[in-house]
Coordinates of C-alpha atoms in Angstrom, one line a residue:
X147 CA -87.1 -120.9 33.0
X148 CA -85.9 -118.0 34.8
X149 CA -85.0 -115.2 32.7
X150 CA -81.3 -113.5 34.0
X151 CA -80.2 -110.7 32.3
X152 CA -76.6 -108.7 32.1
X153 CA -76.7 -105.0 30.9
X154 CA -73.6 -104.5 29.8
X155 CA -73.2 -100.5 30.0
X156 CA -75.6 -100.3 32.7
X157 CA -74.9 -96.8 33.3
X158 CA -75.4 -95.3 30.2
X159 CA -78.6 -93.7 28.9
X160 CA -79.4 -97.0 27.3
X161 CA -78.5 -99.5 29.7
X162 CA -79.8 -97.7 32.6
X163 CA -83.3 -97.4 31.1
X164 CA -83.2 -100.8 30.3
X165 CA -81.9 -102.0 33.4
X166 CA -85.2 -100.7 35.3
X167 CA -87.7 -101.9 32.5
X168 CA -86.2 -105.5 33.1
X169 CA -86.9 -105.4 36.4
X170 CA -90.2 -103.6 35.9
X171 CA -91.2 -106.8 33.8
X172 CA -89.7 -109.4 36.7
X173 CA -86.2 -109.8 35.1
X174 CA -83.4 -110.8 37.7
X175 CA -81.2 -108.1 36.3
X176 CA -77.3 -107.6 36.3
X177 CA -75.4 -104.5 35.7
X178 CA -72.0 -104.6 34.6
X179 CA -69.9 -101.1 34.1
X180 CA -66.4 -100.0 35.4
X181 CA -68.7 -97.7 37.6
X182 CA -71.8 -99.5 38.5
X183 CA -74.8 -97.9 38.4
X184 CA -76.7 -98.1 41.6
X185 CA -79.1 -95.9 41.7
X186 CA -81.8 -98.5 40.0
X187 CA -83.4 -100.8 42.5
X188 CA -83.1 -104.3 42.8
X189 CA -80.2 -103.8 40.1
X190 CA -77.4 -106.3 41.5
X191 CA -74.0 -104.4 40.4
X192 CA -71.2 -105.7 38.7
X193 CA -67.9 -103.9 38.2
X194 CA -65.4 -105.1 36.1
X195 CA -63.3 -103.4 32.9
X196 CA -64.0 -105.0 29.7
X197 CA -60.5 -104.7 28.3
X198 CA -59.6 -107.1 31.2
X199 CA -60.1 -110.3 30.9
X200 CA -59.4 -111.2 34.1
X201 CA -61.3 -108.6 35.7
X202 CA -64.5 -109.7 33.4
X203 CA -63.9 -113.5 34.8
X204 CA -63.5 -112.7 38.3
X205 CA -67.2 -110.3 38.0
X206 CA -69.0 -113.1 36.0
X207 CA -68.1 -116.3 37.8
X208 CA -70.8 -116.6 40.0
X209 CA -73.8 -115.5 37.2
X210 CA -75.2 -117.3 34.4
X211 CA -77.5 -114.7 32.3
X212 CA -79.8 -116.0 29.5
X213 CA -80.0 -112.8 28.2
X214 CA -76.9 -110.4 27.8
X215 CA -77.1 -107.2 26.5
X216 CA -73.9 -105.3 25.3
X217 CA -74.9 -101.2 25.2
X218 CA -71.5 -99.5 25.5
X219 CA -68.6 -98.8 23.4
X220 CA -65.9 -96.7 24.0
X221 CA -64.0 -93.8 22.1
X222 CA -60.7 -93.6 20.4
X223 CA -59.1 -91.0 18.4
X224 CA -59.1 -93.0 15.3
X225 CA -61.3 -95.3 13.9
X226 CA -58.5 -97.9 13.6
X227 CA -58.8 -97.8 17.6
X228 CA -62.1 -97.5 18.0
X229 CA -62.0 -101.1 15.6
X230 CA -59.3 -102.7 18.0
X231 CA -60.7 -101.4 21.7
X232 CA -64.7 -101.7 21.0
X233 CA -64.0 -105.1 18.9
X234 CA -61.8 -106.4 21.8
X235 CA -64.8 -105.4 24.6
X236 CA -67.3 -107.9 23.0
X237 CA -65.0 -110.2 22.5
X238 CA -64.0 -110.4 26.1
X239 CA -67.2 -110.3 27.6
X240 CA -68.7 -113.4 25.2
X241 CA -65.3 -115.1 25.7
X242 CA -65.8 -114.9 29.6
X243 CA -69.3 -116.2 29.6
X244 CA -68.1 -118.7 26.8
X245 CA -67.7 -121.7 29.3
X246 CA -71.2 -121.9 30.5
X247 CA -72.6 -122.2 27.5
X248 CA -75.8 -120.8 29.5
X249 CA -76.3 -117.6 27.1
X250 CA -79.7 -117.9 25.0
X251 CA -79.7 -114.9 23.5
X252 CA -77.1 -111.5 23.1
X253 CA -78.7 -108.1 21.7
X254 CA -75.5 -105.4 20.9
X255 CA -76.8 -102.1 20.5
X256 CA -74.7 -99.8 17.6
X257 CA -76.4 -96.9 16.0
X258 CA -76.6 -95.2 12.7
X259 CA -73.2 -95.2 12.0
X260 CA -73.7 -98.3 10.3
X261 CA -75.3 -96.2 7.1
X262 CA -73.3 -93.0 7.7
X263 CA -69.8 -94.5 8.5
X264 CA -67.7 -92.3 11.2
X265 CA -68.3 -89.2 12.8
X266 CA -65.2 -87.8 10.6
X267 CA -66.9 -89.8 7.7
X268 CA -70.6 -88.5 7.6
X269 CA -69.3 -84.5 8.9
X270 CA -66.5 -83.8 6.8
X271 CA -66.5 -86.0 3.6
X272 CA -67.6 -89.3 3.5
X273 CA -70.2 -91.0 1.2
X274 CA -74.0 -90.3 2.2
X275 CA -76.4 -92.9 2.3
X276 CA -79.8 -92.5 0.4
X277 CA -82.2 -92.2 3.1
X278 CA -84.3 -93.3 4.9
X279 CA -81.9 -95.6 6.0
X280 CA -82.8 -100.0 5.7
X281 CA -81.3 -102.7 7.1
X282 CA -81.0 -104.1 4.2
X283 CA -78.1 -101.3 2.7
X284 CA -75.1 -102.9 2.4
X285 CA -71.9 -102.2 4.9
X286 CA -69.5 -99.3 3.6
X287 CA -66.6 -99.8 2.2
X288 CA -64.9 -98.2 5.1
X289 CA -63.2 -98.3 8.3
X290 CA -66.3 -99.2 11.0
X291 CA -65.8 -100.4 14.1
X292 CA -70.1 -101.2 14.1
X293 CA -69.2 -103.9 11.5
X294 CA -66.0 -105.4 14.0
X295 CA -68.4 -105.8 17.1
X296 CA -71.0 -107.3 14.9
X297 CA -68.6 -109.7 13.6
X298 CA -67.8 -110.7 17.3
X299 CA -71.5 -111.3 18.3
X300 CA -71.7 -113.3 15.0
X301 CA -68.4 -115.4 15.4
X302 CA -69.8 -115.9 19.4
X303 CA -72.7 -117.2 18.0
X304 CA -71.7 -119.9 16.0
X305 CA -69.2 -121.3 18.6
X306 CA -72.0 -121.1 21.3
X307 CA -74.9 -121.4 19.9
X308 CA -77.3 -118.6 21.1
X309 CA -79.3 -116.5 18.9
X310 CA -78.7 -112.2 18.2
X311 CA -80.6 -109.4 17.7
X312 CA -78.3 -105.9 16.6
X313 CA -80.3 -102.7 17.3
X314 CA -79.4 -99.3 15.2
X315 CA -81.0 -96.4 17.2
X316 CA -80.9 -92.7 16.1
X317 CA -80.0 -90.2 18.9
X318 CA -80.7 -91.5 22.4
X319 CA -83.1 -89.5 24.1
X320 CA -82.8 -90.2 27.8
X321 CA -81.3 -89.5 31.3
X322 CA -77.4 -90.1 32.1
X323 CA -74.8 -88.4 33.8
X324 CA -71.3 -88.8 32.7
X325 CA -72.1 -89.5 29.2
X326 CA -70.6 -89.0 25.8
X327 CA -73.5 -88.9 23.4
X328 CA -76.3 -87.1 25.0
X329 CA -77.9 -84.7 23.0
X330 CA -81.3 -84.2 25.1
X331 CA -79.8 -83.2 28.3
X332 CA -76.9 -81.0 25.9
X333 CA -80.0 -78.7 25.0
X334 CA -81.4 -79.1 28.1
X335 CA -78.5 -77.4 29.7
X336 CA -77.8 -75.2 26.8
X337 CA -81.2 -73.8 27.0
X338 CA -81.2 -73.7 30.9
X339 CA -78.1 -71.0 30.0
X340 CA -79.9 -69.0 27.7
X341 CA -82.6 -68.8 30.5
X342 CA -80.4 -67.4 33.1
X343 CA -77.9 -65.2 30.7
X344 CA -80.8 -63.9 28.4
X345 CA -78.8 -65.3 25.5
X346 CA -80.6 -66.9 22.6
X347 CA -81.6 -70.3 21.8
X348 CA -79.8 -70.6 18.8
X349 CA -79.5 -73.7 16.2
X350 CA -76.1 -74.5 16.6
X351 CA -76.6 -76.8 13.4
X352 CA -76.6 -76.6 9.2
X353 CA -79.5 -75.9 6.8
X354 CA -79.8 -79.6 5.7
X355 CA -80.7 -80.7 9.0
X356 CA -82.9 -77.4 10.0
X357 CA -84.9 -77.9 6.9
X358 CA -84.7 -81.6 6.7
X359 CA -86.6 -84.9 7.6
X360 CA -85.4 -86.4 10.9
X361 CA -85.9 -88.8 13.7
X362 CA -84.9 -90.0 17.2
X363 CA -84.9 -92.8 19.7
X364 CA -86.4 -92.0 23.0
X365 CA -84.6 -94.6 25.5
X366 CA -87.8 -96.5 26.4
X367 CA -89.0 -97.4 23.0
X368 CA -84.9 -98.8 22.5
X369 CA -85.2 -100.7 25.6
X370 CA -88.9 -101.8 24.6
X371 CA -87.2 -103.1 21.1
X372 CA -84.5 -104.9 22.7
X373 CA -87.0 -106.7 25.1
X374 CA -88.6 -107.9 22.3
X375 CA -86.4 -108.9 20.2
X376 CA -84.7 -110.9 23.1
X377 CA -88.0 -113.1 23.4
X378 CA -90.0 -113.2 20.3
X379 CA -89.3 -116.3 17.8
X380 CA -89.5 -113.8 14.5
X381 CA -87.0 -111.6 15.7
X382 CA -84.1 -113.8 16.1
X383 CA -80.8 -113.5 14.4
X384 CA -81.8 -110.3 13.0
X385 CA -80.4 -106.7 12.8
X386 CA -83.2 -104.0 13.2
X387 CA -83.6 -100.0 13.1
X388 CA -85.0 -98.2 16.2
X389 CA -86.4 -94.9 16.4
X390 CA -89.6 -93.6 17.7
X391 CA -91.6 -94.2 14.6
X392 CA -92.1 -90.6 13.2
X393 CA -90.5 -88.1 11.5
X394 CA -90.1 -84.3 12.0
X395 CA -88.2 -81.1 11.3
X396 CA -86.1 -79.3 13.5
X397 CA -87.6 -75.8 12.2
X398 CA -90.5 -77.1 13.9
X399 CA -89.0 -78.9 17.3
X400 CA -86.4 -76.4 17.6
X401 CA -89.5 -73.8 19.0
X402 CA -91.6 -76.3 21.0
X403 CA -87.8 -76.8 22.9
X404 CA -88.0 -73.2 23.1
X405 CA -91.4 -72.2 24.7
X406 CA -91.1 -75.7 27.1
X407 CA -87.9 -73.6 29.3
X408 CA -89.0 -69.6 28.3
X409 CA -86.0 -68.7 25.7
X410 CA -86.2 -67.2 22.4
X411 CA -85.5 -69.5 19.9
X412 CA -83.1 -68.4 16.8
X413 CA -83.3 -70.9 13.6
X414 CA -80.7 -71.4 10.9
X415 CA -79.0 -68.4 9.6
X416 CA -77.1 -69.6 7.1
X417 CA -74.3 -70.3 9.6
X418 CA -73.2 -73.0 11.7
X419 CA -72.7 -72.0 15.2
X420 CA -71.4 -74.9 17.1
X421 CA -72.4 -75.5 20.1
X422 CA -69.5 -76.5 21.2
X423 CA -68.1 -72.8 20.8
X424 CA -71.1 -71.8 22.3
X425 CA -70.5 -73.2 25.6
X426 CA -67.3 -73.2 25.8
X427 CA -66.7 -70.5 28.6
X428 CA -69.8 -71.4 30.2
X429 CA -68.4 -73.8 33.1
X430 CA -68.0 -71.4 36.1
X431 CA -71.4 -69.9 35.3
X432 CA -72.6 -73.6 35.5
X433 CA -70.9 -74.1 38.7
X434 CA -72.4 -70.8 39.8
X435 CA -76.3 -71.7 38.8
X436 CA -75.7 -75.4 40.6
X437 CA -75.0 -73.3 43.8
X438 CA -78.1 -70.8 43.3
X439 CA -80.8 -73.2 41.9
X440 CA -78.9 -76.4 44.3
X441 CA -78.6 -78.4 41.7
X442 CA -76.5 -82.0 41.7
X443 CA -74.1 -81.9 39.2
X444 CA -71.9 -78.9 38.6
X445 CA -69.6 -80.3 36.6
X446 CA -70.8 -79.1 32.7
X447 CA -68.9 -81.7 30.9
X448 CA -70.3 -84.6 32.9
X449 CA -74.0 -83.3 31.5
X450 CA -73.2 -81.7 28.1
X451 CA -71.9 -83.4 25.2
X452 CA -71.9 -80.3 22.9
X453 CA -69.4 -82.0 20.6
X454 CA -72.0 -85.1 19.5
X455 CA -75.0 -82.6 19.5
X456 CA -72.5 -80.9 16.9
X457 CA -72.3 -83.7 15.0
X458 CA -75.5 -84.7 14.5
X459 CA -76.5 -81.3 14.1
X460 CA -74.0 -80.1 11.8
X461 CA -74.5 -83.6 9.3
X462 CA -74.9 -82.2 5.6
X463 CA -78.1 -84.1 4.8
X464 CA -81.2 -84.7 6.5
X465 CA -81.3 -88.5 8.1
X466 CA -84.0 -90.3 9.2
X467 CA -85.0 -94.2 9.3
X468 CA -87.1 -96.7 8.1
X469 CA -89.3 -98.8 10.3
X470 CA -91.0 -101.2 8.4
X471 CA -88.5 -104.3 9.1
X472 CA -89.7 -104.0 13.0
X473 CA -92.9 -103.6 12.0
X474 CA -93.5 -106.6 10.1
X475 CA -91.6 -108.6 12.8
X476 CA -94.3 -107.5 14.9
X477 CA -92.3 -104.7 16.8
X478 CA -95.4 -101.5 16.6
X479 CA -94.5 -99.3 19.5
X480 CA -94.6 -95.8 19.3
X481 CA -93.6 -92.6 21.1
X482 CA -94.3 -88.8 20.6
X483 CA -90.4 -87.2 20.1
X484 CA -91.8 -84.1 21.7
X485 CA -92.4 -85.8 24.7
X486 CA -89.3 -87.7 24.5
X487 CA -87.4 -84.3 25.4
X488 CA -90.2 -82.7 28.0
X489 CA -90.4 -86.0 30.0
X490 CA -86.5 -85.6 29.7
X491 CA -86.7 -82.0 30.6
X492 CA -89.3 -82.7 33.2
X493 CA -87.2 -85.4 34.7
X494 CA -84.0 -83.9 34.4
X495 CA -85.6 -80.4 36.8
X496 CA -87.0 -83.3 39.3
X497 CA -83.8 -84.7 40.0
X498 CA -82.1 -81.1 40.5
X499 CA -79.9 -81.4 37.2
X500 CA -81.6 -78.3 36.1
X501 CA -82.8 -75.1 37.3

């Protein structure tokens, strides 16, 4: 049977990378975002806003997927609203593919936030998880909208009959424009600045996570996760942590960052120094070094988010994740995190979105 996938969020670091892996492996791929991504080959675009009901209906009455993957969420200023809007989106989508009943499987990718709670939570004062982080810790007894758009898939499920997979990725390494949470191409850029100013590469973070254990998810070993679990018999109706399968210290990555772009690298201090502060100022120079180096994207906000690097920088303990659920479901891929950021880096400088 043919396998027909929808990427919902296809323009995101996550959905875009596994939009072209899909297709890579023969999938007749679908990708549906309020701005289509269509820079992918042979990815059919779908636009349509996920708040709108009738816009979803309209975009997905001509497609049956098998496979639907839900990669996007979108941000509120409280988590009561983040609950409500992010909730609403799944519901929406799996209510608008409801009639077919031609949906095998869906995958929802969330994050870590399903251990730490919300950003306000795990950075000002919430209750911290023992880590390394399992599946099997129990939900928080606290506002999350994670838990609301699992509850969706799961209710979905029942009614329809297809299986799920949930997917809790540390920090997406990978290639987007115009996105929220993007903390390789953040020090990409913020380094890129330090080049050209002479200014130091500075650890904009705390001493917990300088000194501390940590891990990340490059986006191809998440999209290789998601595959699988999307086709493999074990993996059904199960939730499962995704990183690249090692640990590391930023006192050590923070210099091997360093020496890939040139800069002098500055560790902790003692002292947060926000990054966010840090670049404040720095769009006209931006716009200025996209004019002298031609590069595509002047706008700084659409490739820095210094305000999630901040976050996940700034966290008061060190956070990493265990792997050995996907591992005995049969799930052993593994990537080098330094090479997550240079083939970023190195792909980022091809594509002219840095000098």
């Amino acid at each position: 049977m043919e396998k027909i996938a929808l990427v919902v969020g296809a323009s995101g670091i996550t959905g875009s990378n596994l939009a072209g892996k899909l297709i890579a492996q023969g999938w007749t791929t679908y990708g549906l975002a309020r701005n289509p991504n269509t820079e992918i080959n042979n990815l059919i675009p779908l636009a349509a806003d996920l708040l709108n009901a009738a816009s979803l209906a309209s975009a997905l009455a001509d497609i049956s997927p098998t496979h639907v993957f839900i990669t996007t969420w979108m941000r509120q200023q409280t988590e009561a609203e983040n609950i409500r809007v992010n909730s609403l989106m799944v519901r929406n989508l799996l209510d608008a593919l409801s009639p077919k009943k031609f949906v095998q499987h869906v995958a929802l990718v969330t994050g870590l936030k399903h251990y730490l709670g919300p950003f306000e939570a795990y950075a000002k004062a919430g209750t911290l998880p023992l880590t390394p982080v399992r599946e099997e810790h129990p939900r928080l007894g606290i506002e999350n909208f994670y838990y609301a758009q699992e509850d969706e898939v799961y209710a979905a499920a029942e009614r329809d009959g297809f299986t799920w997979s949930i997917h809790r990725p540390h920090t997406v390494i990978g290639k987007a424009v115009g996105n929220m949470m993007n903390m390789g191409t953040t020090l990409a850029v913020y380094a890129s600045i330090c080049k050209e100013t002479g200014r130091p590469f500075r650890f904009p973070g705390s001493g917990a996570q300088w000194n501390g254990l940590s891990d990340v998810t490059d986006a191809r070993i998440l999209a290789e996760q998601l595959i699988w679990a999307a086709t493999s018999e074990a993996a059904r109706n199960q939730a499962f942590n995704i990183t690249n399968g090692e640990v590391f210290r930023w006192n050590w990555l923070w210099y091997k960052l360093a020496n890939w772009f040139g800069v002098e690298a500055v560790g902790f201090d003692g002292t947060i120094h926000p990054l966010e502060a840090e670049l404040a100022n720095d769009g006209p120079l931006w716009k200025e070094m996209a004019a002298k180096y031609h590069l595509k994207e002047p706008d700084l906000d659409r490739l820095a988010s210094a305000w999630h690097t901040d976050l996940d920088l700034g966290r008061p303990i060190e956070v990493m994740t265990d792997m050995s659920k996907s591992r005995k479901f049969g799930f052993t891929a593994y990537q080098d995190t330094r090479e997550s950021f240079f083939d970023l880096f190195e792909q980022l400088r091809q594509e002219q979105l840095i000098p």
